[in-house]
Every structure is written in structure tokens, then in C-alpha cells.
């Protein structure tokens, strides 16, 4: 037993001698992140800082810009009306509706984005124009798109509410007047398209209700029988194709 204990002690001493000291063991370097303010070395540093600040501001306002200045509002409302007209509670899900609306928005706004890229983004990246001129040139295609979709009645309303003189040309319309006029015009157009979409499904509901009442089945909810017929009608007429085609053509 004494021999075994002596042997274990010798092994422990050997392992201690072979192991490197704690100071020699390598430790992985840890990153150090610092955020602070330093004195600018020139006007170029100030200009770059302002550009970064403006870029972060635009990114934070991107959802609002998407809602206000593009075709997203009309598309998502019409798709929501289609789901309500069918009577399916959460089919398609909200994520599918939003995703389809985003892709259709990108499709319908592609000519506008191409014009913005050609007239403003590429010249700015090539250092041919400054950022102020780039912003001015980028707003021109977007304003033209909004003007095409905005009713004169809505423009006149916000010009009157702003207490500004009547503009002599479309280019003189302030953006603060054009954006809300464009929004309410989009809402009206979307609701008109949704109402037209409701009519055939309303007829199906009425026919099913009359048939159930004539058969004496007044206690049976009409939705139980009308929902399969509405889905069948929607599939037979290729409803998603018609809705997508109507939405795309409504912006031309």
C-alpha cells in the first residue's frame, strides 16, 4: 500500500513539472468596442458624419416611407379584402399576405426604382453630383408616380387646408401636400376594388341563405355551406391571377 501511494505521489509531481505555468498559457484575444466623439479634422469628416446620420434616419423611417410613398397600401388592403370576402379566417396567414404585398410592391415600383437608380444613385456613387442634387433627382420619379395615382379632388383638399396659394404646375405642389393626398386616394381606390370583389361572394352567401330557408334549415349557419362554394368559385375563376392582374394594371 505504501509503495502504491509513493508511486501516485511521483506521478503527481511529474505532471506538475510537465504542465506549463499559468502565465505561459495562451488566452484568446477579446475585442474592445469603443463609442465616442472626437474633434473633426476637417469639413470632410463633418460631411461624412452627417451622411451617416441621414442614412440611419432614412433606415429608421423606411417602413413609413414604404407605406406612404409606394403601392403597398393599395395592394395589402385589396389582398385583405379578398381574404375577408372568402370568409377564411386566417387563410392565407398574415405573413403570406404581407409577403405577397411586398413582392407585388417591388414589382409595380420597379420602373420607379430604375429611374431613381439611373438619375440619382449611380451619378452620386460616381461622384458626379452631390447628395443634395441626388435627393432632388430621386424625388422626381417618386413624385410623378404619386401624382399619377392621386385624384385632383384630394390634392385640392390639402392645398386648401395648407392655406397655400394654388400651384400653377404639378412640380410646384409641395411634398407635404402630395403625400397625404396620395394616401387617401390610395385608400379610396383600394376600398372600391375591395367592394367590387365582395359582390360575387355576397351573391353566393345570399343564394345559400335562401336555399337553406326554403328547406327549413334556418338554424344552420349559412357560412357552413357557402364557404366551400366560395372557395370553389374562387379557384375556378383563378382568383389570385385576376386580383394580381387587376392590381398591376391599376398602376398603369
PDB file of C-alpha atoms in Angstrom:
ATOM      1  CA  UNK A   1       0.000   0.000   0.000  1.00  0.00           C
ATOM      2  CA  UNK A   2       2.878   2.335   0.889  1.00  0.00           C
ATOM      3  CA  UNK A   3       4.547   1.528  -2.420  1.00  0.00           C
ATOM      4  CA  UNK A   4       1.329   2.412  -4.340  1.00  0.00           C
ATOM      5  CA  UNK A   5       0.944   5.724  -2.502  1.00  0.00           C
ATOM      6  CA  UNK A   6       4.592   6.581  -3.212  1.00  0.00           C
ATOM      7  CA  UNK A   7       4.113   5.796  -6.912  1.00  0.00           C
ATOM      8  CA  UNK A   8       0.994   8.036  -7.137  1.00  0.00           C
ATOM      9  CA  UNK A   9       2.888  10.882  -5.475  1.00  0.00           C
ATOM     10  CA  UNK A  10       5.728  10.544  -8.003  1.00  0.00           C
ATOM     11  CA  UNK A  11       3.218  10.659 -10.922  1.00  0.00           C
ATOM     12  CA  UNK A  12       1.613  13.799  -9.483  1.00  0.00           C
ATOM     13  CA  UNK A  13       4.967  15.564  -9.165  1.00  0.00           C
ATOM     14  CA  UNK A  14       5.842  14.624 -12.760  1.00  0.00           C
ATOM     15  CA  UNK A  15       2.564  16.009 -14.100  1.00  0.00           C
ATOM     16  CA  UNK A  16       3.110  19.228 -12.153  1.00  0.00           C
ATOM     17  CA  UNK A  17       6.567  19.685 -13.656  1.00  0.00           C
ATOM     18  CA  UNK A  18       5.329  18.978 -17.208  1.00  0.00           C
ATOM     19  CA  UNK A  19       2.351  21.387 -17.097  1.00  0.00           C
ATOM     20  CA  UNK A  20       3.225  24.931 -18.333  1.00  0.00           C
ATOM     21  CA  UNK A  21       2.836  27.844 -15.941  1.00  0.00           C
ATOM     22  CA  UNK A  22      -0.393  29.797 -15.933  1.00  0.00           C
ATOM     23  CA  UNK A  23       1.303  32.855 -17.438  1.00  0.00           C
ATOM     24  CA  UNK A  24       2.531  30.830 -20.424  1.00  0.00           C
ATOM     25  CA  UNK A  25      -0.939  29.570 -21.346  1.00  0.00           C
ATOM     26  CA  UNK A  26      -2.319  31.454 -24.350  1.00  0.00           C
ATOM     27  CA  UNK A  27      -5.665  33.192 -23.927  1.00  0.00           C
ATOM     28  CA  UNK A  28      -7.813  34.214 -26.894  1.00  0.00           C
ATOM     29  CA  UNK A  29      -7.853  37.965 -27.550  1.00  0.00           C
ATOM     30  CA  UNK A  30     -11.057  39.745 -26.622  1.00  0.00           C
ATOM     31  CA  UNK A  31     -12.448  42.544 -28.800  1.00  0.00           C
ATOM     32  CA  UNK A  32     -12.720  46.031 -27.408  1.00  0.00           C
ATOM     33  CA  UNK A  33     -15.532  48.258 -28.689  1.00  0.00           C
ATOM     34  CA  UNK A  34     -15.491  51.961 -28.024  1.00  0.00           C
ATOM     35  CA  UNK A  35     -18.037  54.612 -28.956  1.00  0.00           C
ATOM     36  CA  UNK A  36     -17.106  58.238 -28.558  1.00  0.00           C
ATOM     37  CA  UNK A  37     -16.835  61.675 -30.082  1.00  0.00           C
ATOM     38  CA  UNK A  38     -13.624  63.209 -31.354  1.00  0.00           C
ATOM     39  CA  UNK A  39     -12.766  66.530 -32.856  1.00  0.00           C
ATOM     40  CA  UNK A  40     -13.187  66.599 -36.621  1.00  0.00           C
ATOM     41  CA  UNK A  41     -10.029  67.042 -38.636  1.00  0.00           C
ATOM     42  CA  UNK A  42     -11.799  68.915 -41.417  1.00  0.00           C
ATOM     43  CA  UNK A  43     -15.040  69.591 -43.255  1.00  0.00           C
ATOM     44  CA  UNK A  44     -14.855  66.176 -44.939  1.00  0.00           C
ATOM     45  CA  UNK A  45     -15.230  64.398 -41.582  1.00  0.00           C
ATOM     46  CA  UNK A  46     -18.262  66.529 -40.715  1.00  0.00           C
ATOM     47  CA  UNK A  47     -19.865  65.850 -44.103  1.00  0.00           C
ATOM     48  CA  UNK A  48     -19.297  62.092 -43.752  1.00  0.00           C
ATOM     49  CA  UNK A  49     -20.791  62.090 -40.251  1.00  0.00           C
ATOM     50  CA  UNK A  50     -23.876  63.936 -41.459  1.00  0.00           C
ATOM     51  CA  UNK A  51     -24.310  61.480 -44.328  1.00  0.00           C
ATOM     52  CA  UNK A  52     -24.140  58.533 -41.927  1.00  0.00           C
ATOM     53  CA  UNK A  53     -26.670  60.255 -39.645  1.00  0.00           C
ATOM     54  CA  UNK A  54     -29.046  60.878 -42.564  1.00  0.00           C
ATOM     55  CA  UNK A  55     -28.663  57.272 -43.717  1.00  0.00           C
ATOM     56  CA  UNK A  56     -29.603  55.948 -40.269  1.00  0.00           C
ATOM     57  CA  UNK A  57     -32.583  58.303 -40.191  1.00  0.00           C
ATOM     58  CA  UNK A  58     -33.803  57.064 -43.574  1.00  0.00           C
ATOM     59  CA  UNK A  59     -33.412  53.435 -42.492  1.00  0.00           C
ATOM     60  CA  UNK A  60     -35.455  54.074 -39.346  1.00  0.00           C
ATOM     61  CA  UNK A  61     -38.196  55.701 -41.431  1.00  0.00           C
ATOM     62  CA  UNK A  62     -38.125  53.027 -44.150  1.00  0.00           C
ATOM     63  CA  UNK A  63     -41.385  51.297 -43.034  1.00  0.00           C
ATOM     64  CA  UNK A  64     -43.269  54.604 -43.037  1.00  0.00           C
ATOM     65  CA  UNK A  65     -41.785  55.532 -46.425  1.00  0.00           C
ATOM     66  CA  UNK A  66     -42.822  52.146 -47.782  1.00  0.00           C
ATOM     67  CA  UNK A  67     -46.392  52.715 -46.612  1.00  0.00           C
ATOM     68  CA  UNK A  68     -46.724  56.324 -47.718  1.00  0.00           C
ATOM     69  CA  UNK A  69     -44.851  56.619 -50.995  1.00  0.00           C
ATOM     70  CA  UNK A  70     -45.386  53.278 -52.755  1.00  0.00           C
ATOM     71  CA  UNK A  71     -48.170  50.996 -53.948  1.00  0.00           C
ATOM     72  CA  UNK A  72     -48.016  48.882 -50.775  1.00  0.00           C
ATOM     73  CA  UNK A  73     -51.115  50.408 -49.176  1.00  0.00           C
ATOM     74  CA  UNK A  74     -53.455  49.593 -52.048  1.00  0.00           C
ATOM     75  CA  UNK A  75     -52.082  46.090 -52.534  1.00  0.00           C
ATOM     76  CA  UNK A  76     -52.227  44.969 -48.906  1.00  0.00           C
ATOM     77  CA  UNK A  77     -55.761  46.354 -48.427  1.00  0.00           C
ATOM     78  CA  UNK A  78     -57.080  44.620 -51.551  1.00  0.00           C
ATOM     79  CA  UNK A  79     -55.478  41.318 -50.518  1.00  0.00           C
ATOM     80  CA  UNK A  80     -57.011  41.658 -47.051  1.00  0.00           C
ATOM     81  CA  UNK A  81     -60.410  42.324 -48.648  1.00  0.00           C
ATOM     82  CA  UNK A  82     -60.013  39.173 -50.732  1.00  0.00           C
ATOM     83  CA  UNK A  83     -59.441  37.081 -47.622  1.00  0.00           C
ATOM     84  CA  UNK A  84     -62.412  38.671 -45.878  1.00  0.00           C
ATOM     85  CA  UNK A  85     -64.653  38.110 -48.893  1.00  0.00           C
ATOM     86  CA  UNK A  86     -63.737  34.433 -48.968  1.00  0.00           C
ATOM     87  CA  UNK A  87     -64.635  34.095 -45.299  1.00  0.00           C
ATOM     88  CA  UNK A  88     -61.490  32.167 -44.398  1.00  0.00           C
ATOM     89  CA  UNK A  89     -60.384  33.499 -41.031  1.00  0.00           C
ATOM     90  CA  UNK A  90     -56.600  33.289 -41.210  1.00  0.00           C
ATOM     91  CA  UNK A  91     -56.054  31.642 -44.592  1.00  0.00           C
ATOM     92  CA  UNK A  92     -53.820  32.880 -46.155  1.00  0.00           C
ATOM     93  CA  UNK A  93     -51.955  33.881 -42.969  1.00  0.00           C
ATOM     94  CA  UNK A  94     -50.943  37.463 -42.337  1.00  0.00           C
ATOM     95  CA  UNK A  95     -47.314  36.648 -43.097  1.00  0.00           C
ATOM     96  CA  UNK A  96     -48.280  35.379 -46.558  1.00  0.00           C
ATOM     97  CA  UNK A  97     -50.441  38.443 -47.231  1.00  0.00           C
ATOM     98  CA  UNK A  98     -47.649  40.791 -46.179  1.00  0.00           C
ATOM     99  CA  UNK A  99     -45.009  38.891 -48.141  1.00  0.00           C
ATOM    100  CA  UNK A 100     -47.112  38.842 -51.307  1.00  0.00           C
ATOM    101  CA  UNK A 101     -47.863  42.553 -50.880  1.00  0.00           C
ATOM    102  CA  UNK A 102     -44.165  43.341 -50.531  1.00  0.00           C
ATOM    103  CA  UNK A 103     -43.201  41.403 -53.656  1.00  0.00           C
ATOM    104  CA  UNK A 104     -46.036  42.928 -55.676  1.00  0.00           C
ATOM    105  CA  UNK A 105     -44.959  46.353 -54.432  1.00  0.00           C
ATOM    106  CA  UNK A 106     -41.402  45.684 -55.609  1.00  0.00           C
ATOM    107  CA  UNK A 107     -42.767  44.552 -58.993  1.00  0.00           C
ATOM    108  CA  UNK A 108     -45.069  47.524 -59.553  1.00  0.00           C
ATOM    109  CA  UNK A 109     -42.490  50.033 -58.309  1.00  0.00           C
ATOM    110  CA  UNK A 110     -39.608  48.582 -60.342  1.00  0.00           C
ATOM    111  CA  UNK A 111     -39.773  51.273 -63.097  1.00  0.00           C
ATOM    112  CA  UNK A 112     -39.686  53.986 -60.435  1.00  0.00           C
ATOM    113  CA  UNK A 113     -36.708  52.401 -58.669  1.00  0.00           C
ATOM    114  CA  UNK A 114     -34.892  52.042 -62.003  1.00  0.00           C
ATOM    115  CA  UNK A 115     -35.423  55.737 -62.704  1.00  0.00           C
ATOM    116  CA  UNK A 116     -34.184  56.670 -59.226  1.00  0.00           C
ATOM    117  CA  UNK A 117     -31.121  54.461 -59.656  1.00  0.00           C
ATOM    118  CA  UNK A 118     -30.300  55.863 -63.104  1.00  0.00           C
ATOM    119  CA  UNK A 119     -30.921  59.528 -62.365  1.00  0.00           C
ATOM    120  CA  UNK A 120     -29.723  59.835 -58.767  1.00  0.00           C
ATOM    121  CA  UNK A 121     -27.972  56.832 -57.215  1.00  0.00           C
ATOM    122  CA  UNK A 122     -25.454  55.983 -59.927  1.00  0.00           C
ATOM    123  CA  UNK A 123     -24.376  59.605 -60.590  1.00  0.00           C
ATOM    124  CA  UNK A 124     -23.950  60.109 -56.842  1.00  0.00           C
ATOM    125  CA  UNK A 125     -21.855  56.951 -56.469  1.00  0.00           C
ATOM    126  CA  UNK A 126     -19.750  58.096 -59.421  1.00  0.00           C
ATOM    127  CA  UNK A 127     -19.174  61.447 -57.630  1.00  0.00           C
ATOM    128  CA  UNK A 128     -20.827  63.354 -60.467  1.00  0.00           C
ATOM    129  CA  UNK A 129     -23.402  65.066 -58.215  1.00  0.00           C
ATOM    130  CA  UNK A 130     -23.614  65.847 -54.501  1.00  0.00           C
ATOM    131  CA  UNK A 131     -26.128  64.291 -52.133  1.00  0.00           C
ATOM    132  CA  UNK A 132     -28.486  67.292 -52.247  1.00  0.00           C
ATOM    133  CA  UNK A 133     -28.782  67.063 -56.001  1.00  0.00           C
ATOM    134  CA  UNK A 134     -29.157  63.277 -55.731  1.00  0.00           C
ATOM    135  CA  UNK A 135     -32.068  63.641 -53.296  1.00  0.00           C
ATOM    136  CA  UNK A 136     -33.729  66.180 -55.577  1.00  0.00           C
ATOM    137  CA  UNK A 137     -33.353  63.965 -58.640  1.00  0.00           C
ATOM    138  CA  UNK A 138     -34.514  60.856 -56.722  1.00  0.00           C
ATOM    139  CA  UNK A 139     -37.722  62.586 -55.648  1.00  0.00           C
ATOM    140  CA  UNK A 140     -38.777  63.372 -59.220  1.00  0.00           C
ATOM    141  CA  UNK A 141     -39.780  59.802 -60.328  1.00  0.00           C
ATOM    142  CA  UNK A 142     -41.461  59.131 -56.969  1.00  0.00           C
ATOM    143  CA  UNK A 143     -43.464  62.356 -57.171  1.00  0.00           C
ATOM    144  CA  UNK A 144     -44.502  61.555 -60.748  1.00  0.00           C
ATOM    145  CA  UNK A 145     -45.750  58.147 -59.620  1.00  0.00           C
ATOM    146  CA  UNK A 146     -47.753  59.641 -56.771  1.00  0.00           C
ATOM    147  CA  UNK A 147     -49.208  62.365 -58.992  1.00  0.00           C
ATOM    148  CA  UNK A 148     -50.478  59.760 -61.477  1.00  0.00           C
ATOM    149  CA  UNK A 149     -52.321  57.910 -58.699  1.00  0.00           C
ATOM    150  CA  UNK A 150     -53.667  60.947 -56.828  1.00  0.00           C
ATOM    151  CA  UNK A 151     -57.065  62.457 -57.555  1.00  0.00           C
ATOM    152  CA  UNK A 152     -57.304  66.173 -58.196  1.00  0.00           C
ATOM    153  CA  UNK A 153     -60.047  66.447 -55.587  1.00  0.00           C
ATOM    154  CA  UNK A 154     -57.727  65.162 -52.872  1.00  0.00           C
ATOM    155  CA  UNK A 155     -54.915  67.466 -53.978  1.00  0.00           C
ATOM    156  CA  UNK A 156     -57.264  70.428 -53.910  1.00  0.00           C
ATOM    157  CA  UNK A 157     -58.383  69.491 -50.399  1.00  0.00           C
ATOM    158  CA  UNK A 158     -54.891  69.509 -48.910  1.00  0.00           C
ATOM    159  CA  UNK A 159     -53.867  72.619 -50.832  1.00  0.00           C
ATOM    160  CA  UNK A 160     -56.882  74.354 -49.294  1.00  0.00           C
ATOM    161  CA  UNK A 161     -56.134  73.001 -45.806  1.00  0.00           C
ATOM    162  CA  UNK A 162     -52.492  74.092 -46.020  1.00  0.00           C
ATOM    163  CA  UNK A 163     -53.535  77.697 -46.782  1.00  0.00           C
ATOM    164  CA  UNK A 164     -51.039  77.832 -49.615  1.00  0.00           C
ATOM    165  CA  UNK A 165     -51.560  79.512 -52.994  1.00  0.00           C
ATOM    166  CA  UNK A 166     -52.812  77.321 -55.790  1.00  0.00           C
ATOM    167  CA  UNK A 167     -49.825  75.772 -57.614  1.00  0.00           C
ATOM    168  CA  UNK A 168     -49.518  76.634 -61.280  1.00  0.00           C
ATOM    169  CA  UNK A 169     -47.796  73.348 -62.235  1.00  0.00           C
ATOM    170  CA  UNK A 170     -47.512  69.840 -60.734  1.00  0.00           C
ATOM    171  CA  UNK A 171     -43.855  70.467 -59.925  1.00  0.00           C
ATOM    172  CA  UNK A 172     -44.904  73.303 -57.591  1.00  0.00           C
ATOM    173  CA  UNK A 173     -47.035  71.024 -55.397  1.00  0.00           C
ATOM    174  CA  UNK A 174     -45.281  70.635 -52.025  1.00  0.00           C
ATOM    175  CA  UNK A 175     -44.423  67.131 -50.921  1.00  0.00           C
ATOM    176  CA  UNK A 176     -46.196  67.778 -47.618  1.00  0.00           C
ATOM    177  CA  UNK A 177     -49.406  68.217 -49.631  1.00  0.00           C
ATOM    178  CA  UNK A 178     -48.802  65.440 -52.143  1.00  0.00           C
ATOM    179  CA  UNK A 179     -48.135  62.630 -49.640  1.00  0.00           C
ATOM    180  CA  UNK A 180     -51.431  62.786 -47.647  1.00  0.00           C
ATOM    181  CA  UNK A 181     -53.418  63.348 -50.856  1.00  0.00           C
ATOM    182  CA  UNK A 182     -51.790  60.264 -52.347  1.00  0.00           C
ATOM    183  CA  UNK A 183     -52.592  58.254 -49.210  1.00  0.00           C
ATOM    184  CA  UNK A 184     -56.309  58.984 -49.143  1.00  0.00           C
ATOM    185  CA  UNK A 185     -56.533  58.418 -52.896  1.00  0.00           C
ATOM    186  CA  UNK A 186     -54.936  55.001 -52.429  1.00  0.00           C
ATOM    187  CA  UNK A 187     -57.364  54.196 -49.625  1.00  0.00           C
ATOM    188  CA  UNK A 188     -60.381  55.064 -51.763  1.00  0.00           C
ATOM    189  CA  UNK A 189     -59.089  53.073 -54.745  1.00  0.00           C
ATOM    190  CA  UNK A 190     -58.382  50.062 -52.526  1.00  0.00           C
ATOM    191  CA  UNK A 191     -61.843  50.170 -50.953  1.00  0.00           C
ATOM    192  CA  UNK A 192     -63.520  50.467 -54.365  1.00  0.00           C
ATOM    193  CA  UNK A 193     -61.636  47.405 -55.609  1.00  0.00           C
ATOM    194  CA  UNK A 194     -62.498  45.552 -52.404  1.00  0.00           C
ATOM    195  CA  UNK A 195     -66.195  46.371 -52.770  1.00  0.00           C
ATOM    196  CA  UNK A 196     -66.256  45.078 -56.351  1.00  0.00           C
ATOM    197  CA  UNK A 197     -64.533  41.926 -55.139  1.00  0.00           C
ATOM    198  CA  UNK A 198     -67.170  41.367 -52.453  1.00  0.00           C
ATOM    199  CA  UNK A 199     -70.125  41.335 -54.866  1.00  0.00           C
ATOM    200  CA  UNK A 200     -69.846  37.763 -56.282  1.00  0.00           C
ATOM    201  CA  UNK A 201     -69.194  36.287 -52.843  1.00  0.00           C
ATOM    202  CA  UNK A 202     -72.145  38.221 -51.424  1.00  0.00           C
ATOM    203  CA  UNK A 203     -74.346  36.701 -54.124  1.00  0.00           C
ATOM    204  CA  UNK A 204     -73.170  33.215 -53.153  1.00  0.00           C
ATOM    205  CA  UNK A 205     -73.974  33.903 -49.491  1.00  0.00           C
ATOM    206  CA  UNK A 206     -77.445  35.208 -50.407  1.00  0.00           C
ATOM    207  CA  UNK A 207     -78.248  32.202 -52.627  1.00  0.00           C
ATOM    208  CA  UNK A 208     -77.140  29.727 -49.968  1.00  0.00           C
ATOM    209  CA  UNK A 209     -79.200  31.532 -47.306  1.00  0.00           C
ATOM    210  CA  UNK A 210     -82.328  31.478 -49.479  1.00  0.00           C
ATOM    211  CA  UNK A 211     -81.875  27.779 -50.246  1.00  0.00           C
ATOM    212  CA  UNK A 212     -81.416  26.913 -46.562  1.00  0.00           C
ATOM    213  CA  UNK A 213     -84.519  28.904 -45.573  1.00  0.00           C
ATOM    214  CA  UNK A 214     -86.607  27.236 -48.286  1.00  0.00           C
ATOM    215  CA  UNK A 215     -85.521  23.836 -46.957  1.00  0.00           C
ATOM    216  CA  UNK A 216     -86.441  24.787 -43.404  1.00  0.00           C
ATOM    217  CA  UNK A 217     -82.828  24.694 -42.208  1.00  0.00           C
ATOM    218  CA  UNK A 218     -82.947  28.112 -40.587  1.00  0.00           C
ATOM    219  CA  UNK A 219     -80.845  27.046 -37.593  1.00  0.00           C
ATOM    220  CA  UNK A 220     -77.877  26.045 -39.764  1.00  0.00           C
ATOM    221  CA  UNK A 221     -75.312  28.858 -40.258  1.00  0.00           C
ATOM    222  CA  UNK A 222     -75.133  29.739 -43.980  1.00  0.00           C
ATOM    223  CA  UNK A 223     -71.340  30.047 -43.714  1.00  0.00           C
ATOM    224  CA  UNK A 224     -71.054  26.277 -43.253  1.00  0.00           C
ATOM    225  CA  UNK A 225     -72.387  25.683 -46.791  1.00  0.00           C
ATOM    226  CA  UNK A 226     -71.348  28.917 -48.530  1.00  0.00           C
ATOM    227  CA  UNK A 227     -67.651  28.725 -47.653  1.00  0.00           C
ATOM    228  CA  UNK A 228     -66.923  25.641 -49.810  1.00  0.00           C
ATOM    229  CA  UNK A 229     -68.854  27.163 -52.725  1.00  0.00           C
ATOM    230  CA  UNK A 230     -66.966  30.464 -52.432  1.00  0.00           C
ATOM    231  CA  UNK A 231     -63.622  28.681 -52.361  1.00  0.00           C
ATOM    232  CA  UNK A 232     -64.682  26.579 -55.367  1.00  0.00           C
ATOM    233  CA  UNK A 233     -65.772  29.715 -57.251  1.00  0.00           C
ATOM    234  CA  UNK A 234     -62.520  31.495 -56.384  1.00  0.00           C
ATOM    235  CA  UNK A 235     -60.422  28.565 -57.591  1.00  0.00           C
ATOM    236  CA  UNK A 236     -62.417  28.040 -60.797  1.00  0.00           C
ATOM    237  CA  UNK A 237     -62.052  31.668 -61.910  1.00  0.00           C
ATOM    238  CA  UNK A 238     -58.355  31.691 -60.865  1.00  0.00           C
ATOM    239  CA  UNK A 239     -58.962  34.423 -58.329  1.00  0.00           C
ATOM    240  CA  UNK A 240     -55.369  35.136 -57.348  1.00  0.00           C
ATOM    241  CA  UNK A 241     -54.454  35.609 -61.003  1.00  0.00           C
ATOM    242  CA  UNK A 242     -57.322  38.070 -61.502  1.00  0.00           C
ATOM    243  CA  UNK A 243     -56.527  40.015 -58.328  1.00  0.00           C
ATOM    244  CA  UNK A 244     -52.832  40.266 -59.152  1.00  0.00           C
ATOM    245  CA  UNK A 245     -53.575  41.305 -62.736  1.00  0.00           C
ATOM    246  CA  UNK A 246     -56.068  43.943 -61.599  1.00  0.00           C
ATOM    247  CA  UNK A 247     -53.631  45.356 -59.055  1.00  0.00           C
ATOM    248  CA  UNK A 248     -50.750  45.526 -61.527  1.00  0.00           C
ATOM    249  CA  UNK A 249     -52.876  47.164 -64.229  1.00  0.00           C
ATOM    250  CA  UNK A 250     -54.376  49.675 -61.788  1.00  0.00           C
ATOM    251  CA  UNK A 251     -50.995  51.421 -61.544  1.00  0.00           C
ATOM    252  CA  UNK A 252     -50.585  51.954 -65.302  1.00  0.00           C
TER     253      UNK A 252
END
